[in-house]
XYZ file of C-alpha atoms in Angstrom:
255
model
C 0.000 0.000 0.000
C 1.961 3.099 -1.336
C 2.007 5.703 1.856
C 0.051 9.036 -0.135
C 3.105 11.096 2.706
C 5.538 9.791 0.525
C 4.657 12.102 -2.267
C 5.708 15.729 -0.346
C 8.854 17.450 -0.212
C 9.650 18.807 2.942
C 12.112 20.899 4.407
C 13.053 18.945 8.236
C 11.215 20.652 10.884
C 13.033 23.020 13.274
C 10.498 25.772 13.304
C 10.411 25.135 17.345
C 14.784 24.932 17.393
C 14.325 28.568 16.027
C 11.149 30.002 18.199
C 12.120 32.788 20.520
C 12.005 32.526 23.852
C 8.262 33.691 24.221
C 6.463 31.352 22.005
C 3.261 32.406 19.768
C 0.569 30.133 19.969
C 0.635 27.511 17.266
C -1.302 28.136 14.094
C -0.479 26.852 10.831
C 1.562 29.517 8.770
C 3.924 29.727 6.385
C 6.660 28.408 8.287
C 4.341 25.665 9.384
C 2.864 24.842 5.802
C 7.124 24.404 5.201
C 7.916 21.614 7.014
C 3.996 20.049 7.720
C 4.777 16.458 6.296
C 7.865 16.180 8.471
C 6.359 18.012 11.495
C 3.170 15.796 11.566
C 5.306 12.177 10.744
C 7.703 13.134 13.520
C 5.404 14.004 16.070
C 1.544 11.586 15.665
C 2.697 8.372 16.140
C 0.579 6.047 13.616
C 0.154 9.047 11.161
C 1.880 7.030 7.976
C -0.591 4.333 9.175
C -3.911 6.235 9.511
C -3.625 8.186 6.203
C -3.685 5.447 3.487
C -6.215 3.435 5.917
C -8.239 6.434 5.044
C -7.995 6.153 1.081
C -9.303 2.318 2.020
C -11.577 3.252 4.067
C -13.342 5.824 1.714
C -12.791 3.114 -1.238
C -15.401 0.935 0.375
C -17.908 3.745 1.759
C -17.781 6.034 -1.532
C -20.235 6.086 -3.882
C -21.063 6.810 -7.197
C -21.544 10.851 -8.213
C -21.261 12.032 -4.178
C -18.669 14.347 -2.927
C -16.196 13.264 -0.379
C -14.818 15.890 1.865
C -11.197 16.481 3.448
C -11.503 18.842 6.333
C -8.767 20.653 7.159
C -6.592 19.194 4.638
C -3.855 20.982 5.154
C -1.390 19.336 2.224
C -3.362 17.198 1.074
C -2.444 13.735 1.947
C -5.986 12.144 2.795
C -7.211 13.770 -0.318
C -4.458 12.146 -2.310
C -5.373 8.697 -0.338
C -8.984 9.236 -1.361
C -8.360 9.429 -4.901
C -6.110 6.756 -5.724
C -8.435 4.591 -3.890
C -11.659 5.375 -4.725
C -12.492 3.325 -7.657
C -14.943 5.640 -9.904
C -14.501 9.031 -11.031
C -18.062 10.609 -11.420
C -17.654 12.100 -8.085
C -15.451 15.007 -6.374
C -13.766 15.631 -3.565
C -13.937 19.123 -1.855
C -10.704 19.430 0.433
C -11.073 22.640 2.656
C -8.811 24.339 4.836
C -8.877 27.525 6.736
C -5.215 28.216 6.085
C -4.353 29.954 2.735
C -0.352 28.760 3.533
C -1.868 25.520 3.176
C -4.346 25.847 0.237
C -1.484 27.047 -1.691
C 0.810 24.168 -1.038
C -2.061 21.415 -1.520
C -3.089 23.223 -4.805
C 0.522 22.260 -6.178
C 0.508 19.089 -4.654
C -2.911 18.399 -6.779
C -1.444 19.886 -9.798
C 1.215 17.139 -9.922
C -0.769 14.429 -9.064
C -2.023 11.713 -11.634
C -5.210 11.190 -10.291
C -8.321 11.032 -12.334
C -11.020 11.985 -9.617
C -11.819 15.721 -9.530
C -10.296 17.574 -6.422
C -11.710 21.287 -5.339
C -9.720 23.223 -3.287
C -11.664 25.894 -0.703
C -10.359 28.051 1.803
C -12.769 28.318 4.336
C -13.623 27.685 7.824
C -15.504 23.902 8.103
C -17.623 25.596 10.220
C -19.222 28.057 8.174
C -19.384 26.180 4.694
C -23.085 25.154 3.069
C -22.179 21.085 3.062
C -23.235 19.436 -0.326
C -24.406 15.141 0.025
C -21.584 13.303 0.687
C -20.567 9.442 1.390
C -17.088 10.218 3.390
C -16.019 12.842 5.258
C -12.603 12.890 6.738
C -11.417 14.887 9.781
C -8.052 13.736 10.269
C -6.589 16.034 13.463
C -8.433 18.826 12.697
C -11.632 18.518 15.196
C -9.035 18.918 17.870
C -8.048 22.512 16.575
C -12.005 23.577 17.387
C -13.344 25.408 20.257
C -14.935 22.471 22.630
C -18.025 24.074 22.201
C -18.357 24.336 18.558
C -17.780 20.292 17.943
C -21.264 19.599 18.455
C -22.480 21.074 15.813
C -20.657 20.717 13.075
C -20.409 16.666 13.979
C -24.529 17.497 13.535
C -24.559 19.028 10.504
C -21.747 16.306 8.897
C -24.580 13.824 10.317
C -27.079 15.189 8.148
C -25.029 15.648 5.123
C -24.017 12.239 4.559
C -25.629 10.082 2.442
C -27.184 7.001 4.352
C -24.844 4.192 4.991
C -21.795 7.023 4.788
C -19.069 7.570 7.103
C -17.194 9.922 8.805
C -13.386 9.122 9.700
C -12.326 11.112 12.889
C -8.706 11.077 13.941
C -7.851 12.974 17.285
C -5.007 13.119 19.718
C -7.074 12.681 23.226
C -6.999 12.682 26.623
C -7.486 9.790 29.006
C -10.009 10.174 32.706
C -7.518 7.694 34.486
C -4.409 9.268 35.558
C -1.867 6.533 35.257
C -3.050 5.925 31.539
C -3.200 9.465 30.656
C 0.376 9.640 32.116
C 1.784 6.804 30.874
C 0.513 7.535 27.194
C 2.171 10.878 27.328
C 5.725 9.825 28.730
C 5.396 7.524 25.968
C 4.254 10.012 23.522
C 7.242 12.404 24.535
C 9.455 9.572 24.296
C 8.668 8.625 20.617
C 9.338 12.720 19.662
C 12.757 12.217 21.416
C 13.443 9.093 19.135
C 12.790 11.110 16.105
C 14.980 13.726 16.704
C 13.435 16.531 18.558
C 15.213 18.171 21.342
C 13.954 18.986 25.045
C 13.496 22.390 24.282
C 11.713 21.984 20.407
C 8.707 19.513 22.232
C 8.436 22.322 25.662
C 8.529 25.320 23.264
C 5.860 23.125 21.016
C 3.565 22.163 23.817
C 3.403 25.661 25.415
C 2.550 26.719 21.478
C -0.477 24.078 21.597
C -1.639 24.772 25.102
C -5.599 25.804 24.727
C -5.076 25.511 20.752
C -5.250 21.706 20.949
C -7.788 20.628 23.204
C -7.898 16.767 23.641
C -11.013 14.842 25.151
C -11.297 11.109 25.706
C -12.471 8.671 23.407
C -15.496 7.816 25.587
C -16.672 12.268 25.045
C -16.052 11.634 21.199
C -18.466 8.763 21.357
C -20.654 10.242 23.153
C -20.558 13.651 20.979
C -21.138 11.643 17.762
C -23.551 9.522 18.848
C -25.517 12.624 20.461
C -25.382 14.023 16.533
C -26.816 10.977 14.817
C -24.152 8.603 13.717
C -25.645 4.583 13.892
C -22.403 2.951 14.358
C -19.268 4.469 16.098
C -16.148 2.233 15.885
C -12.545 2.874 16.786
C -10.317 1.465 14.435
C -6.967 2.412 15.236
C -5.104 3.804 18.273
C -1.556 4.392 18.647
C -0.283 5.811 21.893
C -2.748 8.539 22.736
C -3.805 9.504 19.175
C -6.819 7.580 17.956
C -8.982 7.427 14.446
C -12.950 6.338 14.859
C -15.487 5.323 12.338
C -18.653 6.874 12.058
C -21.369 5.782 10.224
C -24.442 7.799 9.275
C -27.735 5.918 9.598
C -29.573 3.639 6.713
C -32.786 5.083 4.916
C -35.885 3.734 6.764
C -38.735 2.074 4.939
């Protein structure tokens, strides 16, 4: 299964080796947009994993003339793993991302690819977008980067968009209510940044960055939260470490 990451350039991340001594919050800029596909391989454990899964996982729940979204798509890879997999071409997928440093690296990304399924790009914020009938909608680490109180709702409306039987992939870095487990997961965590290179200072200068940017809730608050918006069947399908990806399907027409 050819890993869709494999197709970026990147320059190696050191924006955090660089950062002055008062860090900005994190948000995804230029500088960001550089050195994403390294930043994001280096530091979710499972990532390589979780993105083709996706292009799989959309290949069996796509179908025919539907759109397929990729929210917050920063680069591009799920929407590259989403059309090499998806096995007819009479649909679209709308990738959207609320970062124009982004948008304008995925567009090039798209323009080199091979793939025969149509891609639109849209800068826009998920939340605010009119959402056309679709069969899969992605949110790979992005539902993280929203205001607690604003999940709800758009899990709602992504509900009611989907075409019955479709699904809804949902990748998160969460938290755990046990406090050995949630410690544990996070030494480990720390300890697989440490193993790809990042120094002591680059992981506290990038965790004071994400502090109230990334908010993490357990896996039993994102079942809850999709259930409480409609989804049928909720089903997590991969976890590594303290980074998960769950299944949601939207209910079946009834007679």
């Amino acid at each position: 299964m050819t890993n869709p990451t494999s197709r970026f350039d990147s320059e190696t991340d050191t924006v955090y080796s660089r950062a002055g001594t008062n860090t900005e919050p994190f948000s995804f800029n230029d500088a960001v947009a550089r050195v994403f596909p390294d930043m994001i391989r280096r530091s979710v454990p499972g990532y390589t994993t979780i993105v083709p899964m996706i292009g799989l996982i959309a290949a069996r729940f796509a179908r025919p003339g539907t759109v397929c979204y990729d929210l917050g798509c920063s680069l591009g890879a799920v929407t590259l793993a989403m059309r090499h997999s998806i096995p007819h071409t009479d649909g679209r997928i709308i990738a959207v991302d609320n970062a124009e440093s982004m948008i304008e690296r995925c567009q090039h990304y798209i323009a080199l690819d091979d793939g025969q399924l149509p891609v639109a790009l849209q800068c826009a914020d998920i939340r605010s977008i009119d959402y056309q009938p679709a069969s899969v909608v992605a949110l790979n680490f992005t539902l993280q980067f929203l205001p607690p109180g604003d999940r709800d709702a758009l899990l709602s409306r992504l509900c009611r968009a989907l075409t019955p039987g479709g699904a809804l992939v949902l990748s998160e870095k969460v938290a755990f209510d046990d406090p050995a487990e949630q410690a544990l997961l996070e030494d480990l965590h720390l300890d697989f940044k440490r193993a790809q290179g990042y120094s002591e200072m680059e992981i506290s200068r990038k965790r004071n960055a994400l502090e109230e940017v990334l908010v993490p809730e357990s896996v039993a608050a994102h079942r809850r939260r999709l259930e409480k918006a409609g989804f049928k069947q909720v089903t997590l399908w991969h976890q590594s470490l303290n980074f998960v990806s769950i299944i949601a399907i939207a209910p079946e027409e009834t007679a």
